[in-house]
mmCIF file of C-alpha atoms in Angstrom:
data_model
loop_
_atom_site.group_PDB
_atom_site.id
_atom_site.type_symbol
_atom_site.label_atom_id
_atom_site.label_comp_id
_atom_site.label_asym_id
_atom_site.label_seq_id
_atom_site.Cartn_x
_atom_site.Cartn_y
_atom_site.Cartn_z
ATOM 1 C CA GLY P 1 14.189 16.918 53.955
ATOM 2 C CA GLN P 2 13.646 17.038 57.634
ATOM 3 C CA ASN P 3 13.247 20.466 58.633
ATOM 4 C CA ILE P 4 12.428 22.382 61.924
ATOM 5 C CA ASP P 5 11.921 26.038 61.947
ATOM 6 C CA GLN P 6 11.704 28.201 64.881
ATOM 7 C CA PRO P 7 12.621 32.230 65.221
ATOM 8 C CA THR P 8 16.044 33.046 65.692
ATOM 9 C CA GLU P 9 15.460 35.445 68.466
ATOM 10 C CA MET P 10 12.868 36.876 70.627
ATOM 11 C CA THR P 11 12.753 39.669 73.050
ATOM 12 C CA ALA P 12 10.128 40.180 76.245
ATOM 13 C CA THR P 13 9.895 42.188 79.112
ATOM 14 C CA GLU P 14 10.072 40.602 82.870
ATOM 15 C CA GLY P 15 6.707 39.673 83.924
ATOM 16 C CA ALA P 16 4.874 39.355 80.544
ATOM 17 C CA ILE P 17 4.217 36.397 78.494
ATOM 18 C CA VAL P 18 6.082 35.029 75.156
ATOM 19 C CA GLN P 19 5.195 32.501 72.649
ATOM 20 C CA ILE P 20 7.841 30.720 70.831
ATOM 21 C CA ASN P 21 6.862 28.971 68.050
ATOM 22 C CA CYS P 22 7.690 25.807 66.041
ATOM 23 C CA THR P 23 6.894 24.457 63.053
ATOM 24 C CA TYR P 24 8.282 21.024 61.536
ATOM 25 C CA GLN P 25 8.332 18.545 58.574
ATOM 26 C CA THR P 26 9.674 15.056 59.237
ATOM 27 C CA SER P 27 9.581 11.936 58.300
ATOM 28 C CA GLY P 28 6.620 10.642 60.723
ATOM 29 C CA PHE P 29 6.388 11.737 63.805
ATOM 30 C CA ASN P 30 7.025 10.353 67.582
ATOM 31 C CA GLY P 31 6.771 13.320 69.644
ATOM 32 C CA LEU P 32 7.991 16.863 70.058
ATOM 33 C CA PHE P 33 10.201 18.309 72.932
ATOM 34 C CA TRP P 34 10.886 21.228 74.318
ATOM 35 C CA TYR P 35 14.495 21.985 75.728
ATOM 36 C CA GLN P 36 15.780 25.137 77.458
ATOM 37 C CA GLN P 37 19.856 25.749 77.211
ATOM 38 C CA HIS P 38 21.478 28.674 79.077
ATOM 39 C CA ALA P 39 24.968 29.845 77.418
ATOM 40 C CA GLY P 40 27.914 27.388 78.204
ATOM 41 C CA GLU P 41 25.225 24.345 79.516
ATOM 42 C CA ALA P 42 23.652 21.332 78.265
ATOM 43 C CA PRO P 43 20.115 21.614 77.437
ATOM 44 C CA THR P 44 17.403 20.958 80.250
ATOM 45 C CA PHE P 45 14.407 19.218 79.410
ATOM 46 C CA LEU P 46 10.991 21.365 79.310
ATOM 47 C CA SER P 47 8.098 19.241 77.991
ATOM 48 C CA TYR P 48 7.270 16.297 75.680
ATOM 49 C CA ASN P 49 4.148 16.188 73.391
ATOM 50 C CA VAL P 50 2.872 13.528 71.480
ATOM 51 C CA LEU P 51 -0.759 13.978 71.311
ATOM 52 C CA ASP P 52 -2.645 17.444 70.373
ATOM 53 C CA GLY P 53 -3.385 19.734 72.970
ATOM 54 C CA LEU P 54 -1.720 21.925 75.839
ATOM 55 C CA GLU P 55 0.247 20.664 78.328
ATOM 56 C CA GLU P 56 0.734 22.927 81.370
ATOM 57 C CA LYS P 57 3.786 22.776 83.676
ATOM 58 C CA GLY P 58 4.172 25.986 86.145
ATOM 59 C CA ARG P 59 4.941 28.887 84.175
ATOM 60 C CA PHE P 60 5.597 26.332 81.117
ATOM 61 C CA SER P 61 2.888 25.856 78.811
ATOM 62 C CA SER P 62 3.171 23.633 75.263
ATOM 63 C CA PHE P 63 1.248 22.811 72.710
ATOM 64 C CA LEU P 64 0.869 20.623 69.658
ATOM 65 C CA SER P 65 -1.004 20.329 66.624
ATOM 66 C CA ARG P 66 0.103 17.275 64.630
ATOM 67 C CA SER P 67 -2.039 18.187 61.825
ATOM 68 C CA LYS P 68 -0.796 21.462 61.197
ATOM 69 C CA GLY P 69 3.121 20.304 62.042
ATOM 70 C CA TYR P 70 2.776 23.126 64.938
ATOM 71 C CA SER P 71 3.990 23.698 68.507
ATOM 72 C CA TYR P 72 4.597 26.735 70.856
ATOM 73 C CA LEU P 73 5.867 27.118 74.070
ATOM 74 C CA LEU P 74 4.520 29.650 76.415
ATOM 75 C CA LEU P 75 6.431 30.938 79.135
ATOM 76 C CA LYS P 76 4.602 33.409 81.736
ATOM 77 C CA GLU P 77 5.274 35.768 84.161
ATOM 78 C CA LEU P 78 8.927 35.743 82.809
ATOM 79 C CA GLN P 79 11.926 36.182 85.133
ATOM 80 C CA MET P 80 15.722 37.391 84.095
ATOM 81 C CA LYS P 81 16.854 34.018 84.439
ATOM 82 C CA ASP P 82 14.176 32.782 81.612
ATOM 83 C CA SER P 83 17.262 34.346 79.176
ATOM 84 C CA ALA P 84 18.094 31.185 77.504
ATOM 85 C CA SER P 85 17.937 29.366 73.946
ATOM 86 C CA TYR P 86 14.646 27.353 73.743
ATOM 87 C CA LEU P 87 15.218 24.424 71.391
ATOM 88 C CA CYS P 88 12.392 22.607 69.613
ATOM 89 C CA ALA P 89 13.160 18.989 68.857
ATOM 90 C CA VAL P 90 11.093 16.204 66.955
ATOM 91 C CA THR P 91 11.281 12.284 66.936
ATOM 92 C CA ASP P 92 10.629 11.133 63.716
ATOM 93 C CA SER P 93 9.781 7.822 62.659
ATOM 94 C CA ASN P 94 12.940 6.079 63.551
ATOM 95 C CA TYR P 95 12.743 7.566 66.774
ATOM 96 C CA GLN P 96 15.406 10.075 66.022
ATOM 97 C CA LEU P 97 15.657 13.728 67.524
ATOM 98 C CA ILE P 98 15.709 16.198 64.997
ATOM 99 C CA TRP P 99 16.566 19.463 66.253
ATOM 100 C CA GLY P 100 15.268 23.098 65.701
ATOM 101 C CA ALA P 101 18.261 25.736 65.940
ATOM 102 C CA GLY P 102 16.736 27.176 68.708
ATOM 103 C CA THR P 103 15.473 30.420 69.799
ATOM 104 C CA LYS P 104 17.734 33.390 71.718
ATOM 105 C CA LEU P 105 15.083 34.751 74.200
ATOM 106 C CA ILE P 106 16.096 38.039 75.826
ATOM 107 C CA ILE P 107 14.324 39.202 78.604
ATOM 108 C CA LYS P 108 14.538 42.964 79.708
ATOM 109 C CA PRO P 109 13.578 44.604 82.529
ATOM 110 C CA GLY O 1 16.266 10.650 89.271
ATOM 111 C CA ALA O 2 17.732 10.250 85.897
ATOM 112 C CA VAL O 3 20.895 11.844 86.252
ATOM 113 C CA VAL O 4 23.686 11.949 83.550
ATOM 114 C CA SER O 5 27.281 12.829 84.343
ATOM 115 C CA GLN O 6 30.443 13.776 82.113
ATOM 116 C CA HIS O 7 33.887 14.025 82.726
ATOM 117 C CA PRO O 8 35.744 15.961 82.596
ATOM 118 C CA SER O 9 33.709 19.315 82.269
ATOM 119 C CA TRP O 10 36.525 20.904 80.427
ATOM 120 C CA VAL O 11 39.887 20.276 79.050
ATOM 121 C CA ILE O 12 42.324 21.828 76.909
ATOM 122 C CA CYS O 13 44.698 20.017 75.042
ATOM 123 C CA LYS O 14 47.735 20.320 72.440
ATOM 124 C CA SER O 15 47.101 19.609 68.845
ATOM 125 C CA GLY O 16 48.026 15.833 68.264
ATOM 126 C CA THR O 17 47.013 14.598 71.389
ATOM 127 C CA SER O 18 44.038 12.242 72.412
ATOM 128 C CA VAL O 19 41.106 12.971 74.920
ATOM 129 C CA LYS O 20 38.742 11.003 76.271
ATOM 130 C CA ILE O 21 35.312 12.101 77.573
ATOM 131 C CA GLU O 22 33.222 9.673 79.949
ATOM 132 C CA CYS O 23 29.587 9.943 80.245
ATOM 133 C CA ARG O 24 27.783 8.290 82.962
ATOM 134 C CA SER O 25 24.341 7.663 83.907
ATOM 135 C CA LEU O 26 23.916 7.463 87.736
ATOM 136 C CA ASP O 27 20.499 6.001 88.308
ATOM 137 C CA PHE O 28 19.526 4.316 85.527
ATOM 138 C CA GLN O 29 20.391 1.902 83.001
ATOM 139 C CA ALA O 30 21.039 3.603 79.680
ATOM 140 C CA THR O 31 20.580 1.620 76.889
ATOM 141 C CA THR O 32 21.526 4.154 74.458
ATOM 142 C CA MET O 33 23.400 6.725 74.733
ATOM 143 C CA PHE O 34 24.159 9.820 72.136
ATOM 144 C CA TRP O 35 26.834 12.076 71.470
ATOM 145 C CA TYR O 36 26.437 15.717 70.323
ATOM 146 C CA ARG O 37 28.837 18.250 69.363
ATOM 147 C CA GLN O 38 27.657 22.094 69.356
ATOM 148 C CA PHE O 39 29.435 24.682 68.001
ATOM 149 C CA PRO O 40 28.827 28.493 69.681
ATOM 150 C CA LYS O 41 25.555 30.028 68.804
ATOM 151 C CA GLN O 42 24.709 26.867 66.890
ATOM 152 C CA SER O 43 22.377 24.073 67.583
ATOM 153 C CA LEU O 44 23.202 20.397 68.789
ATOM 154 C CA MET O 45 24.704 18.096 65.996
ATOM 155 C CA LEU O 46 24.079 14.453 66.621
ATOM 156 C CA MET O 47 27.321 12.445 66.134
ATOM 157 C CA ALA O 48 26.695 9.167 67.005
ATOM 158 C CA THR O 49 24.158 6.721 68.714
ATOM 159 C CA SER O 50 25.534 3.708 70.621
ATOM 160 C CA ASN O 51 23.515 0.870 72.259
ATOM 161 C CA GLU O 52 25.444 -1.013 74.874
ATOM 162 C CA GLY O 53 27.404 -3.955 73.629
ATOM 163 C CA SER O 54 27.230 -2.877 70.059
ATOM 164 C CA LYS O 55 29.142 -0.459 67.594
ATOM 165 C CA ALA O 56 28.200 2.847 67.411
ATOM 166 C CA THR O 57 26.041 4.138 64.731
ATOM 167 C CA TYR O 58 27.916 7.378 63.416
ATOM 168 C CA GLU O 59 25.836 10.308 61.471
ATOM 169 C CA GLN O 60 26.997 11.172 57.929
ATOM 170 C CA GLY O 61 30.103 13.332 57.947
ATOM 171 C CA VAL O 62 31.534 12.091 61.426
ATOM 172 C CA GLU O 63 34.689 10.238 61.316
ATOM 173 C CA LYS O 64 34.344 7.381 63.314
ATOM 174 C CA ASP O 65 38.042 6.379 63.518
ATOM 175 C CA LYS O 66 38.770 10.253 64.897
ATOM 176 C CA PHE O 67 35.948 9.866 66.961
ATOM 177 C CA LEU O 68 36.068 6.637 69.028
ATOM 178 C CA ILE O 69 32.778 5.649 70.841
ATOM 179 C CA ASN O 70 32.596 3.051 73.319
ATOM 180 C CA HIS O 71 29.744 1.848 75.197
ATOM 181 C CA ALA O 72 30.865 -1.256 77.166
ATOM 182 C CA SER O 73 28.125 -0.885 80.260
ATOM 183 C CA LEU O 74 24.483 -0.039 80.797
ATOM 184 C CA THR O 75 26.088 2.924 82.718
ATOM 185 C CA LEU O 76 29.096 4.204 80.770
ATOM 186 C CA SER O 77 30.340 5.449 77.360
ATOM 187 C CA THR O 78 33.181 7.122 76.520
ATOM 188 C CA LEU O 79 34.167 9.594 73.402
ATOM 189 C CA THR O 80 37.996 9.524 72.300
ATOM 190 C CA VAL O 81 38.815 12.417 70.252
ATOM 191 C CA THR O 82 42.259 11.085 68.649
ATOM 192 C CA SER O 83 44.737 13.421 66.871
ATOM 193 C CA ALA O 84 42.734 16.167 67.971
ATOM 194 C CA HIS O 85 42.910 19.662 65.783
ATOM 195 C CA PRO O 86 42.060 23.125 66.934
ATOM 196 C CA GLU O 87 38.838 22.519 64.841
ATOM 197 C CA ASP O 88 37.780 19.793 66.919
ATOM 198 C CA SER O 89 37.208 22.534 69.946
ATOM 199 C CA SER O 90 33.802 22.584 70.772
ATOM 200 C CA PHE O 91 30.887 21.432 73.181
ATOM 201 C CA TYR O 92 30.479 17.839 73.621
ATOM 202 C CA ILE O 93 27.404 16.657 74.964
ATOM 203 C CA CYS O 94 26.037 13.376 75.699
ATOM 204 C CA SER O 95 22.616 12.053 76.372
ATOM 205 C CA ALA O 96 21.306 8.695 77.723
ATOM 206 C CA SER O 97 18.009 7.069 77.128
ATOM 207 C CA GLN O 98 16.216 4.114 79.224
ATOM 208 C CA ALA O 99 15.163 0.786 77.887
ATOM 209 C CA GLY O 100 11.443 1.013 77.034
ATOM 210 C CA ALA O 101 11.698 5.266 76.848
ATOM 211 C CA ASP O 102 13.695 5.794 73.988
ATOM 212 C CA TYR O 103 11.934 8.798 73.365
ATOM 213 C CA GLU O 104 13.138 10.807 76.103
ATOM 214 C CA GLN O 105 17.014 11.684 76.398
ATOM 215 C CA TYR O 106 18.652 12.727 79.358
ATOM 216 C CA PHE O 107 21.629 15.214 79.184
ATOM 217 C CA GLY O 108 25.008 15.218 80.567
ATOM 218 C CA PRO O 109 26.408 18.776 81.501
ATOM 219 C CA GLY O 110 28.763 18.816 78.534
ATOM 220 C CA THR O 111 32.742 18.940 78.233
ATOM 221 C CA ARG O 112 34.097 21.813 76.781
ATOM 222 C CA LEU O 113 37.458 20.821 74.646
ATOM 223 C CA THR O 114 39.831 23.500 73.389
ATOM 224 C CA VAL O 115 42.583 22.284 71.413
ATOM 225 C CA THR O 116 45.321 24.596 71.338
#
Protein backbone atom coordinates (compact mmCIF):
# COMPACT_ATOMS: atom_id res chain seq x y z
CA GLY A 1 0.00 0.00 0.00
CA GLN A 2 0.91 3.63 -0.16
CA ASN A 3 1.89 5.34 3.02
CA ILE A 4 3.15 8.68 4.18
CA ASP A 5 4.31 9.17 7.77
CA GLN A 6 4.87 12.41 9.59
CA PRO A 7 4.70 13.27 13.29
CA THR A 8 1.28 14.18 14.59
CA GLU A 9 2.34 17.20 16.58
CA MET A 10 5.44 19.23 17.35
CA THR A 11 6.12 22.17 19.64
CA ALA A 12 8.78 24.82 19.14
CA THR A 13 9.73 28.22 20.49
CA GLU A 14 9.38 31.52 18.70
CA GLY A 15 12.63 32.45 16.99
CA ALA A 16 13.94 28.89 16.98
CA ILE A 17 14.31 26.33 14.18
CA VAL A 18 12.14 23.27 13.68
CA GLN A 19 12.44 20.31 11.31
CA ILE A 20 9.36 18.34 10.29
CA ASN A 21 10.14 14.92 8.84
CA CYS A 22 8.18 12.95 6.29
CA THR A 23 8.80 9.40 5.10
CA TYR A 24 6.94 7.78 2.26
CA GLN A 25 6.35 4.47 0.53
CA THR A 26 4.47 4.95 -2.73
CA SER A 27 3.95 3.32 -6.10
CA GLY A 28 6.45 5.39 -8.01
CA PHE A 29 7.48 8.93 -7.31
CA ASN A 30 6.91 12.11 -9.27
CA GLY A 31 7.52 14.75 -6.68
CA LEU A 32 6.93 15.71 -3.07
CA PHE A 33 5.01 18.73 -1.81
CA TRP A 34 4.80 20.54 1.45
CA TYR A 35 1.69 22.54 2.24
CA GLN A 36 0.80 24.77 5.17
CA GLN A 37 -2.74 24.74 6.48
CA HIS A 38 -4.09 27.07 9.13
CA ALA A 39 -7.12 25.89 11.03
CA GLY A 40 -10.30 26.33 9.01
CA GLU A 41 -8.47 27.28 5.84
CA ALA A 42 -7.39 25.50 2.69
CA PRO A 43 -3.77 24.39 2.27
CA THR A 44 -1.26 26.77 0.76
CA PHE A 45 1.70 25.62 -1.29
CA LEU A 46 5.12 25.83 0.35
CA SER A 47 7.53 23.75 -1.71
CA TYR A 48 8.01 21.10 -4.36
CA ASN A 49 10.95 18.68 -4.58
CA VAL A 50 11.48 16.20 -7.36
CA LEU A 51 15.28 15.89 -7.27
CA ASP A 52 17.45 15.05 -4.29
CA GLY A 53 18.75 17.94 -2.29
CA LEU A 54 17.75 21.06 -0.48
CA GLU A 55 15.44 23.75 -1.81
CA GLU A 56 15.55 27.01 0.09
CA LYS A 57 12.84 29.62 0.00
CA GLY A 58 13.19 32.35 2.57
CA ARG A 59 12.69 31.02 6.07
CA PHE A 60 11.50 27.67 4.74
CA SER A 61 13.66 24.92 3.23
CA SER A 62 12.70 21.47 2.03
CA PHE A 63 14.99 18.49 1.59
CA LEU A 64 14.46 15.29 -0.37
CA SER A 65 16.24 11.94 -0.50
CA ARG A 66 14.51 9.68 -2.99
CA SER A 67 16.68 6.67 -2.15
CA LYS A 68 15.59 6.89 1.48
CA GLY A 69 11.99 7.88 0.80
CA TYR A 70 12.53 10.82 3.09
CA SER A 71 11.92 14.54 3.18
CA TYR A 72 11.98 17.27 5.76
CA LEU A 73 10.66 20.79 5.99
CA LEU A 74 12.90 23.18 7.91
CA LEU A 75 11.43 26.35 9.34
CA LYS A 76 13.82 29.00 10.64
CA GLU A 77 13.25 32.09 12.78
CA LEU A 78 9.89 30.77 13.83
CA GLN A 79 7.05 33.24 14.17
CA MET A 80 3.76 32.81 15.98
CA LYS A 81 1.96 32.86 12.63
CA ASP A 82 3.81 29.67 11.68
CA SER A 83 1.51 27.78 14.04
CA ALA A 84 -0.36 25.56 11.60
CA SER A 85 -0.55 22.06 10.22
CA TYR A 86 2.10 21.07 7.70
CA LEU A 87 1.08 18.49 5.15
CA CYS A 88 3.48 16.30 3.20
CA ALA A 89 2.14 14.93 -0.08
CA VAL A 90 3.72 12.70 -2.72
CA THR A 91 2.76 12.34 -6.36
CA ASP A 92 2.87 8.69 -7.37
CA SER A 93 3.49 7.09 -10.75
CA ASN A 94 -0.09 7.92 -11.82
CA TYR A 95 0.37 11.53 -10.73
CA GLN A 96 -2.06 10.98 -7.89
CA LEU A 97 -1.37 13.02 -4.78
CA ILE A 98 -0.99 10.88 -1.68
CA TRP A 99 -1.43 12.94 1.48
CA GLY A 100 0.14 12.57 4.87
CA ALA A 101 -2.03 13.19 7.90
CA GLY A 102 -0.23 16.44 8.66
CA THR A 103 1.93 17.69 11.51
CA LYS A 104 0.41 20.22 13.85
CA LEU A 105 3.09 22.73 14.77
CA ILE A 106 2.59 24.71 17.97
CA ILE A 107 4.76 27.79 18.44
CA LYS A 108 5.24 29.05 21.99
CA PRO A 109 6.51 32.52 22.90
CA GLY B 1 -1.28 34.04 -10.77
CA ALA B 2 -2.94 30.65 -10.35
CA VAL B 3 -5.86 31.77 -8.22
CA VAL B 4 -8.75 29.46 -7.46
CA SER B 5 -11.99 30.66 -5.93
CA GLN B 6 -14.83 28.78 -4.31
CA HIS B 7 -18.38 29.82 -3.68
CA PRO B 8 -19.96 29.85 -1.22
CA SER B 9 -17.34 29.99 1.52
CA TRP B 10 -19.83 28.57 3.97
CA VAL B 11 -23.36 27.23 3.77
CA ILE B 12 -25.92 25.87 6.19
CA CYS B 13 -28.68 23.70 4.78
CA LYS B 14 -31.43 21.45 6.04
CA SER B 15 -31.23 17.70 5.86
CA GLY B 16 -32.60 16.38 2.58
CA THR B 17 -31.81 19.44 0.50
CA SER B 18 -29.11 19.78 -2.14
CA VAL B 19 -26.19 22.17 -2.12
CA LYS B 20 -24.02 23.27 -5.04
CA ILE B 21 -20.46 24.42 -4.56
CA GLU B 22 -18.61 26.21 -7.36
CA CYS B 23 -14.89 26.13 -8.00
CA ARG B 24 -13.35 28.56 -10.47
CA SER B 25 -9.84 29.07 -11.77
CA LEU B 26 -9.60 32.83 -12.17
CA ASP B 27 -6.46 33.36 -14.21
CA PHE B 28 -5.62 30.06 -15.82
CA GLN B 29 -7.25 27.18 -17.62
CA ALA B 30 -7.74 24.22 -15.33
CA THR B 31 -7.66 21.04 -17.33
CA THR B 32 -8.03 19.01 -14.16
CA MET B 33 -9.90 19.83 -10.98
CA PHE B 34 -9.93 17.89 -7.75
CA TRP B 35 -12.48 17.80 -4.98
CA TYR B 36 -11.43 17.06 -1.41
CA ARG B 37 -13.28 16.66 1.84
CA GLN B 38 -11.68 17.31 5.19
CA PHE B 39 -13.17 16.41 8.53
CA PRO B 40 -11.96 18.21 11.66
CA LYS B 41 -8.39 17.38 12.64
CA GLN B 42 -8.00 15.01 9.69
CA SER B 43 -6.06 15.22 6.47
CA LEU B 44 -7.51 15.92 3.09
CA MET B 45 -9.44 13.07 1.47
CA LEU B 46 -9.67 13.08 -2.29
CA MET B 47 -13.24 12.58 -3.42
CA ALA B 48 -12.93 12.80 -7.18
CA THR B 49 -10.86 14.02 -10.07
CA SER B 50 -12.49 15.70 -13.03
CA ASN B 51 -11.13 16.59 -16.43
CA GLU B 52 -12.85 19.24 -18.50
CA GLY B 53 -15.54 17.79 -20.70
CA SER B 54 -15.43 14.26 -19.32
CA LYS B 55 -16.97 12.38 -16.43
CA ALA B 56 -15.35 12.64 -13.03
CA THR B 57 -13.35 9.76 -11.59
CA TYR B 58 -14.51 9.03 -8.08
CA GLU B 59 -12.40 7.55 -5.31
CA GLN B 60 -13.44 4.30 -3.75
CA GLY B 61 -16.20 4.76 -1.23
CA VAL B 62 -17.45 8.07 -2.65
CA GLU B 63 -21.01 7.86 -3.95
CA LYS B 64 -21.15 9.37 -7.41
CA ASP B 65 -24.93 9.73 -7.27
CA LYS B 66 -24.71 11.69 -4.06
CA PHE B 67 -21.77 13.92 -4.96
CA LEU B 68 -22.41 15.15 -8.48
CA ILE B 69 -19.44 16.74 -10.17
CA ASN B 70 -19.59 18.75 -13.35
CA HIS B 71 -16.55 20.22 -15.11
CA ALA B 72 -18.16 21.85 -18.10
CA SER B 73 -15.50 24.43 -18.84
CA LEU B 74 -11.80 24.98 -18.34
CA THR B 75 -12.48 27.44 -15.53
CA LEU B 76 -15.44 26.00 -13.67
CA SER B 77 -16.24 22.83 -11.80
CA THR B 78 -19.21 22.27 -9.53
CA LEU B 79 -19.87 19.81 -6.75
CA THR B 80 -23.49 19.18 -5.80
CA VAL B 81 -24.20 17.39 -2.56
CA THR B 82 -27.59 15.84 -3.10
CA SER B 83 -30.01 14.94 -0.31
CA ALA B 84 -27.56 16.19 2.27
CA HIS B 85 -27.38 14.60 5.70
CA PRO B 86 -25.68 15.83 8.87
CA GLU B 87 -22.80 13.41 8.30
CA ASP B 88 -22.05 15.28 5.07
CA SER B 89 -21.11 18.30 7.15
CA SER B 90 -17.47 18.93 6.34
CA PHE B 91 -14.96 21.26 4.78
CA TYR B 92 -14.97 20.83 1.00
CA ILE B 93 -11.93 22.05 -0.89
CA CYS B 94 -11.30 22.12 -4.60
CA SER B 95 -8.00 22.39 -6.38
CA ALA B 96 -7.03 22.85 -9.99
CA SER B 97 -4.03 22.12 -12.14
CA GLN B 98 -2.94 23.54 -15.45
CA ALA B 99 -2.29 21.66 -18.64
CA GLY B 100 1.31 20.47 -18.73
CA ALA B 101 1.72 21.03 -14.98
CA ASP B 102 -0.43 18.31 -13.54
CA TYR B 103 1.98 17.89 -10.68
CA GLU B 104 1.01 21.11 -8.99
CA GLN B 105 -2.42 21.86 -7.62
CA TYR B 106 -3.75 25.26 -6.65
CA PHE B 107 -6.29 25.19 -3.89
CA GLY B 108 -9.49 27.12 -3.47
CA PRO B 109 -10.26 28.61 -0.05
CA GLY B 110 -12.72 25.85 0.81
CA THR B 111 -16.42 25.68 1.62
CA ARG B 112 -17.70 24.87 5.08
CA LEU B 113 -20.92 22.87 4.79
CA THR B 114 -23.15 22.37 7.80
CA VAL B 115 -26.23 20.21 7.44
CA THR B 116 -28.82 20.57 10.19
